[in-house]
JSON list of C-alpha atoms in Angstrom, two decimals:
[
{"chain": "A", "resi": 22, "resn": "THR", "atom": "CA", "xyz": [0.00, 0.00, 0.00]},
{"chain": "A", "resi": 23, "resn": "GLN", "atom": "CA", "xyz": [3.02, 2.29, -0.14]},
{"chain": "A", "resi": 24, "resn": "VAL", "atom": "CA", "xyz": [3.08, 4.95, -2.82]},
{"chain": "A", "resi": 25, "resn": "PRO", "atom": "CA", "xyz": [6.22, 5.77, -4.82]},
{"chain": "A", "resi": 26, "resn": "ALA", "atom": "CA", "xyz": [6.08, 9.53, -4.17]},
{"chain": "A", "resi": 27, "resn": "ILE", "atom": "CA", "xyz": [4.64, 12.02, -1.73]},
{"chain": "A", "resi": 28, "resn": "SER", "atom": "CA", "xyz": [1.88, 14.18, -3.22]},
{"chain": "A", "resi": 29, "resn": "ALA", "atom": "CA", "xyz": [1.71, 17.95, -2.87]},
{"chain": "A", "resi": 30, "resn": "GLU", "atom": "CA", "xyz": [-1.30, 17.50, -0.57]},
{"chain": "A", "resi": 31, "resn": "SER", "atom": "CA", "xyz": [0.69, 15.28, 1.80]},
{"chain": "A", "resi": 32, "resn": "ALA", "atom": "CA", "xyz": [3.62, 17.69, 1.74]},
{"chain": "A", "resi": 33, "resn": "ARG", "atom": "CA", "xyz": [1.28, 20.55, 2.81]},
{"chain": "A", "resi": 34, "resn": "ARG", "atom": "CA", "xyz": [-0.25, 18.52, 5.63]},
{"chain": "A", "resi": 35, "resn": "THR", "atom": "CA", "xyz": [0.95, 20.83, 8.44]},
{"chain": "A", "resi": 36, "resn": "GLU", "atom": "CA", "xyz": [-0.57, 23.88, 6.74]},
{"chain": "A", "resi": 37, "resn": "MET", "atom": "CA", "xyz": [-3.85, 22.04, 6.22]},
{"chain": "A", "resi": 38, "resn": "VAL", "atom": "CA", "xyz": [-3.98, 20.81, 9.82]},
{"chain": "A", "resi": 39, "resn": "GLN", "atom": "CA", "xyz": [-3.50, 24.39, 11.03]},
{"chain": "A", "resi": 40, "resn": "ALA", "atom": "CA", "xyz": [-6.33, 25.50, 8.74]},
{"chain": "A", "resi": 41, "resn": "GLN", "atom": "CA", "xyz": [-8.50, 22.71, 10.08]},
{"chain": "A", "resi": 42, "resn": "VAL", "atom": "CA", "xyz": [-7.85, 23.88, 13.65]},
{"chain": "A", "resi": 43, "resn": "GLN", "atom": "CA", "xyz": [-8.97, 27.40, 12.68]},
{"chain": "A", "resi": 44, "resn": "ARG", "atom": "CA", "xyz": [-12.02, 25.99, 10.90]},
{"chain": "A", "resi": 45, "resn": "GLU", "atom": "CA", "xyz": [-13.00, 23.97, 13.99]},
{"chain": "A", "resi": 46, "resn": "GLN", "atom": "CA", "xyz": [-12.68, 27.07, 16.19]},
{"chain": "A", "resi": 47, "resn": "ASP", "atom": "CA", "xyz": [-15.11, 28.82, 13.84]},
{"chain": "A", "resi": 48, "resn": "ARG", "atom": "CA", "xyz": [-17.43, 25.80, 14.05]},
{"chain": "A", "resi": 49, "resn": "GLY", "atom": "CA", "xyz": [-17.57, 26.21, 17.82]},
{"chain": "A", "resi": 50, "resn": "ARG", "atom": "CA", "xyz": [-18.67, 29.84, 17.56]},
{"chain": "A", "resi": 51, "resn": "LEU", "atom": "CA", "xyz": [-21.45, 29.43, 14.98]},
{"chain": "A", "resi": 52, "resn": "ASP", "atom": "CA", "xyz": [-24.46, 27.20, 14.46]},
{"chain": "A", "resi": 53, "resn": "GLN", "atom": "CA", "xyz": [-24.00, 24.54, 11.76]},
{"chain": "A", "resi": 54, "resn": "ASP", "atom": "CA", "xyz": [-25.72, 26.40, 8.90]},
{"chain": "A", "resi": 55, "resn": "ASP", "atom": "CA", "xyz": [-23.91, 29.69, 9.60]},
{"chain": "A", "resi": 56, "resn": "PHE", "atom": "CA", "xyz": [-20.61, 27.85, 9.97]},
{"chain": "A", "resi": 57, "resn": "LEU", "atom": "CA", "xyz": [-20.98, 26.09, 6.60]},
{"chain": "A", "resi": 58, "resn": "ALA", "atom": "CA", "xyz": [-22.10, 29.30, 4.89]},
{"chain": "A", "resi": 59, "resn": "SER", "atom": "CA", "xyz": [-19.11, 31.18, 6.33]},
{"chain": "A", "resi": 60, "resn": "LEU", "atom": "CA", "xyz": [-16.55, 28.85, 4.74]},
{"chain": "A", "resi": 61, "resn": "GLY", "atom": "CA", "xyz": [-16.80, 29.96, 1.12]},
{"chain": "A", "resi": 62, "resn": "LEU", "atom": "CA", "xyz": [-16.40, 26.29, 0.22]},
{"chain": "A", "resi": 63, "resn": "SER", "atom": "CA", "xyz": [-15.78, 25.24, -3.35]},
{"chain": "A", "resi": 64, "resn": "MET", "atom": "CA", "xyz": [-15.04, 21.91, -4.95]},
{"chain": "A", "resi": 65, "resn": "GLU", "atom": "CA", "xyz": [-14.00, 20.78, -8.39]},
{"chain": "A", "resi": 66, "resn": "MET", "atom": "CA", "xyz": [-14.60, 17.27, -9.69]},
{"chain": "A", "resi": 67, "resn": "ARG", "atom": "CA", "xyz": [-12.85, 15.74, -12.68]},
{"chain": "A", "resi": 68, "resn": "VAL", "atom": "CA", "xyz": [-12.50, 12.29, -14.16]},
{"chain": "A", "resi": 69, "resn": "ILE", "atom": "CA", "xyz": [-9.37, 10.14, -14.38]},
{"chain": "A", "resi": 70, "resn": "ARG", "atom": "CA", "xyz": [-9.34, 7.59, -17.19]},
{"chain": "A", "resi": 71, "resn": "HIS", "atom": "CA", "xyz": [-5.67, 6.46, -17.19]},
{"chain": "A", "resi": 72, "resn": "PRO", "atom": "CA", "xyz": [-2.69, 6.31, -14.81]},
{"chain": "A", "resi": 73, "resn": "GLN", "atom": "CA", "xyz": [-0.91, 9.17, -16.60]},
{"chain": "A", "resi": 74, "resn": "ALA", "atom": "CA", "xyz": [-3.72, 11.62, -15.80]},
{"chain": "A", "resi": 75, "resn": "VAL", "atom": "CA", "xyz": [-3.08, 14.61, -13.57]},
{"chain": "A", "resi": 76, "resn": "GLY", "atom": "CA", "xyz": [-3.99, 13.66, -10.01]},
{"chain": "A", "resi": 77, "resn": "PHE", "atom": "CA", "xyz": [-3.69, 9.89, -10.45]},
{"chain": "A", "resi": 78, "resn": "GLY", "atom": "CA", "xyz": [-0.79, 9.58, -7.99]},
{"chain": "A", "resi": 79, "resn": "ARG", "atom": "CA", "xyz": [-2.62, 11.52, -5.27]},
{"chain": "A", "resi": 80, "resn": "ALA", "atom": "CA", "xyz": [-5.83, 9.56, -5.92]},
{"chain": "A", "resi": 81, "resn": "LEU", "atom": "CA", "xyz": [-3.96, 6.26, -5.56]},
{"chain": "A", "resi": 82, "resn": "GLU", "atom": "CA", "xyz": [-2.30, 7.53, -2.39]},
{"chain": "A", "resi": 83, "resn": "LEU", "atom": "CA", "xyz": [-5.64, 8.63, -0.93]},
{"chain": "A", "resi": 84, "resn": "ILE", "atom": "CA", "xyz": [-7.31, 5.29, -1.68]},
{"chain": "A", "resi": 85, "resn": "ASN", "atom": "CA", "xyz": [-4.45, 3.35, -0.12]},
{"chain": "A", "resi": 86, "resn": "LYS", "atom": "CA", "xyz": [-4.16, 5.52, 3.00]},
{"chain": "A", "resi": 87, "resn": "THR", "atom": "CA", "xyz": [-7.84, 6.07, 3.82]},
{"chain": "A", "resi": 88, "resn": "ASN", "atom": "CA", "xyz": [-9.56, 3.81, 6.34]},
{"chain": "A", "resi": 89, "resn": "GLN", "atom": "CA", "xyz": [-12.40, 5.77, 7.97]},
{"chain": "A", "resi": 90, "resn": "PHE", "atom": "CA", "xyz": [-14.19, 7.09, 4.89]},
{"chain": "A", "resi": 91, "resn": "ASN", "atom": "CA", "xyz": [-13.61, 4.14, 2.58]},
{"chain": "A", "resi": 92, "resn": "THR", "atom": "CA", "xyz": [-16.75, 2.34, 1.47]},
{"chain": "A", "resi": 93, "resn": "SER", "atom": "CA", "xyz": [-15.01, -0.92, 0.60]},
{"chain": "A", "resi": 94, "resn": "GLY", "atom": "CA", "xyz": [-11.61, -0.93, 2.29]},
{"chain": "A", "resi": 95, "resn": "ARG", "atom": "CA", "xyz": [-10.00, -2.01, -0.99]},
{"chain": "A", "resi": 96, "resn": "ARG", "atom": "CA", "xyz": [-6.37, -1.14, -1.75]},
{"chain": "A", "resi": 97, "resn": "TRP", "atom": "CA", "xyz": [-5.09, -0.69, -5.31]},
{"chain": "A", "resi": 98, "resn": "GLY", "atom": "CA", "xyz": [-1.81, -1.17, -7.13]},
{"chain": "A", "resi": 99, "resn": "GLU", "atom": "CA", "xyz": [-0.95, 0.81, -10.24]},
{"chain": "A", "resi": 100, "resn": "GLY", "atom": "CA", "xyz": [-1.42, -2.27, -12.42]},
{"chain": "A", "resi": 101, "resn": "GLU", "atom": "CA", "xyz": [-4.87, -2.94, -11.01]},
{"chain": "A", "resi": 102, "resn": "ALA", "atom": "CA", "xyz": [-5.84, 0.68, -11.65]},
{"chain": "A", "resi": 103, "resn": "ALA", "atom": "CA", "xyz": [-4.53, 0.50, -15.24]},
{"chain": "A", "resi": 104, "resn": "ALA", "atom": "CA", "xyz": [-6.62, -2.65, -15.83]},
{"chain": "A", "resi": 105, "resn": "TRP", "atom": "CA", "xyz": [-9.67, -0.92, -14.32]},
{"chain": "A", "resi": 106, "resn": "PHE", "atom": "CA", "xyz": [-9.30, 2.01, -16.72]},
{"chain": "A", "resi": 107, "resn": "ALA", "atom": "CA", "xyz": [-8.67, -0.30, -19.70]},
{"chain": "A", "resi": 108, "resn": "ASP", "atom": "CA", "xyz": [-11.97, -2.04, -18.89]},
{"chain": "A", "resi": 109, "resn": "GLY", "atom": "CA", "xyz": [-13.92, 1.25, -19.01]},
{"chain": "A", "resi": 110, "resn": "GLY", "atom": "CA", "xyz": [-13.66, 2.18, -15.34]},
{"chain": "A", "resi": 111, "resn": "ARG", "atom": "CA", "xyz": [-13.13, 5.73, -14.15]},
{"chain": "A", "resi": 112, "resn": "TRP", "atom": "CA", "xyz": [-11.98, 7.47, -11.02]},
{"chain": "A", "resi": 113, "resn": "TRP", "atom": "CA", "xyz": [-13.95, 10.64, -10.29]},
{"chain": "A", "resi": 114, "resn": "VAL", "atom": "CA", "xyz": [-11.75, 12.80, -8.08]},
{"chain": "A", "resi": 115, "resn": "PHE", "atom": "CA", "xyz": [-12.56, 16.03, -6.29]},
{"chain": "A", "resi": 116, "resn": "SER", "atom": "CA", "xyz": [-10.57, 18.83, -4.77]},
{"chain": "A", "resi": 117, "resn": "ALA", "atom": "CA", "xyz": [-11.77, 21.36, -2.21]},
{"chain": "A", "resi": 118, "resn": "CYS", "atom": "CA", "xyz": [-10.84, 24.74, -0.81]},
{"chain": "A", "resi": 119, "resn": "ASP", "atom": "CA", "xyz": [-12.39, 27.19, 1.61]},
{"chain": "A", "resi": 120, "resn": "ARG", "atom": "CA", "xyz": [-11.39, 30.53, 3.07]},
{"chain": "A", "resi": 121, "resn": "HIS", "atom": "CA", "xyz": [-8.92, 28.75, 5.37]},
{"chain": "A", "resi": 122, "resn": "ALA", "atom": "CA", "xyz": [-6.99, 26.56, 2.93]},
{"chain": "A", "resi": 123, "resn": "ASP", "atom": "CA", "xyz": [-6.72, 24.76, -0.37]},
{"chain": "A", "resi": 124, "resn": "TYR", "atom": "CA", "xyz": [-7.16, 21.13, 0.69]},
{"chain": "A", "resi": 125, "resn": "GLY", "atom": "CA", "xyz": [-6.20, 19.71, -2.69]},
{"chain": "A", "resi": 126, "resn": "LEU", "atom": "CA", "xyz": [-7.53, 16.39, -3.92]},
{"chain": "A", "resi": 127, "resn": "VAL", "atom": "CA", "xyz": [-9.63, 14.98, -1.06]},
{"chain": "A", "resi": 128, "resn": "GLY", "atom": "CA", "xyz": [-11.98, 12.41, -2.60]},
{"chain": "A", "resi": 129, "resn": "VAL", "atom": "CA", "xyz": [-12.18, 9.56, -5.10]},
{"chain": "A", "resi": 130, "resn": "LEU", "atom": "CA", "xyz": [-15.22, 7.72, -6.46]},
{"chain": "A", "resi": 131, "resn": "VAL", "atom": "CA", "xyz": [-14.25, 4.53, -8.29]},
{"chain": "A", "resi": 132, "resn": "GLU", "atom": "CA", "xyz": [-16.99, 3.93, -10.88]},
{"chain": "A", "resi": 133, "resn": "ARG", "atom": "CA", "xyz": [-17.74, 1.71, -13.85]},
{"chain": "A", "resi": 134, "resn": "ASP", "atom": "CA", "xyz": [-21.00, 1.35, -15.77]},
{"chain": "A", "resi": 135, "resn": "GLY", "atom": "CA", "xyz": [-22.90, 3.58, -13.33]},
{"chain": "A", "resi": 136, "resn": "ARG", "atom": "CA", "xyz": [-21.82, 1.67, -10.22]},
{"chain": "A", "resi": 137, "resn": "ILE", "atom": "CA", "xyz": [-19.57, 3.16, -7.53]},
{"chain": "A", "resi": 138, "resn": "GLU", "atom": "CA", "xyz": [-17.34, 0.34, -6.34]},
{"chain": "A", "resi": 139, "resn": "GLN", "atom": "CA", "xyz": [-15.49, 2.49, -3.81]},
{"chain": "A", "resi": 140, "resn": "PHE", "atom": "CA", "xyz": [-15.75, 5.99, -2.37]},
{"chain": "A", "resi": 141, "resn": "VAL", "atom": "CA", "xyz": [-12.94, 7.43, -0.27]},
{"chain": "A", "resi": 142, "resn": "MET", "atom": "CA", "xyz": [-12.60, 10.88, 1.27]},
{"chain": "A", "resi": 143, "resn": "SER", "atom": "CA", "xyz": [-9.97, 12.53, 3.42]},
{"chain": "A", "resi": 144, "resn": "CYS", "atom": "CA", "xyz": [-10.80, 13.03, 7.10]},
{"chain": "A", "resi": 145, "resn": "ARG", "atom": "CA", "xyz": [-9.62, 16.65, 6.74]},
{"chain": "A", "resi": 146, "resn": "VAL", "atom": "CA", "xyz": [-12.96, 17.55, 5.16]},
{"chain": "A", "resi": 147, "resn": "PHE", "atom": "CA", "xyz": [-15.38, 15.51, 7.28]},
{"chain": "A", "resi": 148, "resn": "GLY", "atom": "CA", "xyz": [-18.57, 17.38, 8.15]},
{"chain": "A", "resi": 149, "resn": "LEU", "atom": "CA", "xyz": [-18.52, 19.80, 5.22]},
{"chain": "A", "resi": 150, "resn": "GLN", "atom": "CA", "xyz": [-21.03, 17.83, 3.09]},
{"chain": "A", "resi": 151, "resn": "LEU", "atom": "CA", "xyz": [-18.58, 17.50, 0.19]},
{"chain": "A", "resi": 152, "resn": "GLU", "atom": "CA", "xyz": [-19.61, 13.85, -0.13]},
{"chain": "A", "resi": 153, "resn": "GLN", "atom": "CA", "xyz": [-23.17, 14.96, -0.90]},
{"chain": "A", "resi": 154, "resn": "ALA", "atom": "CA", "xyz": [-21.95, 17.39, -3.56]},
{"chain": "A", "resi": 155, "resn": "ALA", "atom": "CA", "xyz": [-19.72, 14.73, -5.14]},
{"chain": "A", "resi": 156, "resn": "LEU", "atom": "CA", "xyz": [-22.56, 12.21, -5.31]},
{"chain": "A", "resi": 157, "resn": "ALA", "atom": "CA", "xyz": [-24.90, 14.84, -6.80]},
{"chain": "A", "resi": 158, "resn": "LEU", "atom": "CA", "xyz": [-22.38, 15.78, -9.50]},
{"chain": "A", "resi": 159, "resn": "LEU", "atom": "CA", "xyz": [-21.77, 12.15, -10.39]},
{"chain": "A", "resi": 160, "resn": "ARG", "atom": "CA", "xyz": [-25.48, 11.28, -10.39]},
{"chain": "A", "resi": 161, "resn": "ALA", "atom": "CA", "xyz": [-26.12, 14.08, -12.89]},
{"chain": "A", "resi": 162, "resn": "GLN", "atom": "CA", "xyz": [-23.65, 12.39, -15.28]},
{"chain": "A", "resi": 163, "resn": "MET", "atom": "CA", "xyz": [-25.39, 9.00, -15.21]},
{"chain": "A", "resi": 164, "resn": "ALA", "atom": "CA", "xyz": [-28.47, 9.00, -17.44]},
{"chain": "A", "resi": 165, "resn": "ALA", "atom": "CA", "xyz": [-29.20, 5.34, -16.71]},
{"chain": "A", "resi": 166, "resn": "GLY", "atom": "CA", "xyz": [-28.92, 5.74, -12.95]},
{"chain": "A", "resi": 167, "resn": "LEU", "atom": "CA", "xyz": [-26.27, 5.28, -10.30]},
{"chain": "A", "resi": 168, "resn": "SER", "atom": "CA", "xyz": [-25.70, 2.57, -7.73]},
{"chain": "A", "resi": 169, "resn": "ALA", "atom": "CA", "xyz": [-23.00, 1.98, -5.13]},
{"chain": "A", "resi": 170, "resn": "LEU", "atom": "CA", "xyz": [-21.42, -0.75, -3.06]},
{"chain": "A", "resi": 171, "resn": "LEU", "atom": "CA", "xyz": [-20.96, -0.28, 0.68]},
{"chain": "A", "resi": 172, "resn": "LEU", "atom": "CA", "xyz": [-19.03, -2.95, 2.56]},
{"chain": "A", "resi": 173, "resn": "GLU", "atom": "CA", "xyz": [-18.61, -2.44, 6.29]},
{"chain": "A", "resi": 174, "resn": "THR", "atom": "CA", "xyz": [-15.09, -2.86, 7.65]},
{"chain": "A", "resi": 175, "resn": "ASP", "atom": "CA", "xyz": [-13.90, -2.62, 11.23]},
{"chain": "A", "resi": 176, "resn": "ARG", "atom": "CA", "xyz": [-12.65, 0.93, 10.57]},
{"chain": "A", "resi": 177, "resn": "ASN", "atom": "CA", "xyz": [-15.07, 2.62, 8.14]},
{"chain": "A", "resi": 178, "resn": "GLY", "atom": "CA", "xyz": [-17.81, 3.79, 10.51]},
{"chain": "A", "resi": 179, "resn": "PRO", "atom": "CA", "xyz": [-17.69, 7.44, 9.32]},
{"chain": "A", "resi": 180, "resn": "CYS", "atom": "CA", "xyz": [-18.84, 6.53, 5.79]},
{"chain": "A", "resi": 181, "resn": "ARG", "atom": "CA", "xyz": [-21.57, 4.01, 6.56]},
{"chain": "A", "resi": 182, "resn": "ASN", "atom": "CA", "xyz": [-24.33, 6.62, 6.37]},
{"chain": "A", "resi": 183, "resn": "VAL", "atom": "CA", "xyz": [-23.13, 8.43, 3.24]},
{"chain": "A", "resi": 184, "resn": "PHE", "atom": "CA", "xyz": [-25.73, 7.00, 0.87]},
{"chain": "A", "resi": 185, "resn": "ARG", "atom": "CA", "xyz": [-28.64, 6.95, 3.31]},
{"chain": "A", "resi": 186, "resn": "ALA", "atom": "CA", "xyz": [-28.02, 10.62, 4.20]},
{"chain": "A", "resi": 187, "resn": "SER", "atom": "CA", "xyz": [-28.36, 11.51, 0.51]},
{"chain": "A", "resi": 188, "resn": "GLY", "atom": "CA", "xyz": [-31.65, 9.65, 0.04]},
{"chain": "A", "resi": 189, "resn": "TRP", "atom": "CA", "xyz": [-30.39, 6.43, -1.56]},
{"chain": "A", "resi": 190, "resn": "THR", "atom": "CA", "xyz": [-32.20, 3.11, -1.04]},
{"chain": "A", "resi": 191, "resn": "ALA", "atom": "CA", "xyz": [-30.50, -0.09, 0.07]},
{"chain": "A", "resi": 192, "resn": "ASP", "atom": "CA", "xyz": [-30.69, -3.68, -1.08]},
{"chain": "A", "resi": 193, "resn": "GLY", "atom": "CA", "xyz": [-28.12, -5.49, 1.02]},
{"chain": "A", "resi": 194, "resn": "ASP", "atom": "CA", "xyz": [-24.68, -4.01, 0.30]},
{"chain": "A", "resi": 195, "resn": "CYS", "atom": "CA", "xyz": [-25.92, -2.26, -2.86]},
{"chain": "A", "resi": 196, "resn": "TRP", "atom": "CA", "xyz": [-27.42, 1.24, -2.79]},
{"chain": "A", "resi": 197, "resn": "THR", "atom": "CA", "xyz": [-29.42, 2.97, -5.53]},
{"chain": "A", "resi": 198, "resn": "ALA", "atom": "CA", "xyz": [-29.47, 6.73, -6.03]},
{"chain": "A", "resi": 199, "resn": "PRO", "atom": "CA", "xyz": [-32.68, 8.70, -6.47]},
{"chain": "A", "resi": 200, "resn": "GLU", "atom": "CA", "xyz": [-33.34, 10.41, -9.83]},
{"chain": "A", "resi": 201, "resn": "THR", "atom": "CA", "xyz": [-31.75, 13.65, -8.66]},
{"chain": "A", "resi": 202, "resn": "LEU", "atom": "CA", "xyz": [-29.47, 14.67, -5.85]},
{"chain": "A", "resi": 203, "resn": "ALA", "atom": "CA", "xyz": [-28.94, 18.22, -4.64]},
{"chain": "A", "resi": 204, "resn": "ILE", "atom": "CA", "xyz": [-25.63, 19.96, -4.13]},
{"chain": "A", "resi": 205, "resn": "PRO", "atom": "CA", "xyz": [-25.68, 21.63, -0.70]},
{"chain": "A", "resi": 206, "resn": "ASP", "atom": "CA", "xyz": [-26.25, 25.40, -1.01]},
{"chain": "A", "resi": 207, "resn": "HIS", "atom": "CA", "xyz": [-23.00, 26.34, 0.75]},
{"chain": "A", "resi": 208, "resn": "ILE", "atom": "CA", "xyz": [-20.81, 24.54, -1.84]},
{"chain": "A", "resi": 209, "resn": "ALA", "atom": "CA", "xyz": [-19.85, 26.02, -5.21]},
{"chain": "A", "resi": 210, "resn": "ALA", "atom": "CA", "xyz": [-19.31, 22.80, -7.20]},
{"chain": "A", "resi": 211, "resn": "THR", "atom": "CA", "xyz": [-18.02, 22.33, -10.72]},
{"chain": "A", "resi": 212, "resn": "LEU", "atom": "CA", "xyz": [-17.37, 19.28, -12.90]},
{"chain": "A", "resi": 213, "resn": "SER", "atom": "CA", "xyz": [-14.86, 18.88, -15.70]},
{"chain": "A", "resi": 214, "resn": "THR", "atom": "CA", "xyz": [-15.22, 15.78, -17.88]},
{"chain": "A", "resi": 215, "resn": "ASP", "atom": "CA", "xyz": [-12.21, 16.53, -20.13]}
]
């Protein structure tokens, strides 16, 4: 599960932790809605279709380091990712920033044929509803619908409610998205499919 290089996001970890401390101090002074509105939160989602794509290294690192918000617990090697892409799979990645910091690439949705096989997100952005925005952006791209796998592990408690909280319905480990999902009002979200 080791990655061959340290990403820019990992290198800026101290700066981001300091920003998170400031953000949490703000959270303590405001009610939840006012706190979220005060952040000036934006996210950008884009798609990765091959290992040479910008952001692939960070996405692989995030998948292989994330335990708490990891809907399957799966770890990937570069060869497995290349095979996934060759078979039509995609990694939808998203970056986030707010008035405190640029958090960089913080989430990955591993998808093929309208099914999310894995969703991981950095703990640095827990509680900001970025997961809801990411699911809404992805759902809007899937004309035939969107489903997702959620496998409980001994460490992924923080992500177990991600689909239910967005109005999905369950059938065992498989979840199905409603026709539309809303991006939370406090998030300026964009999607690039290039």
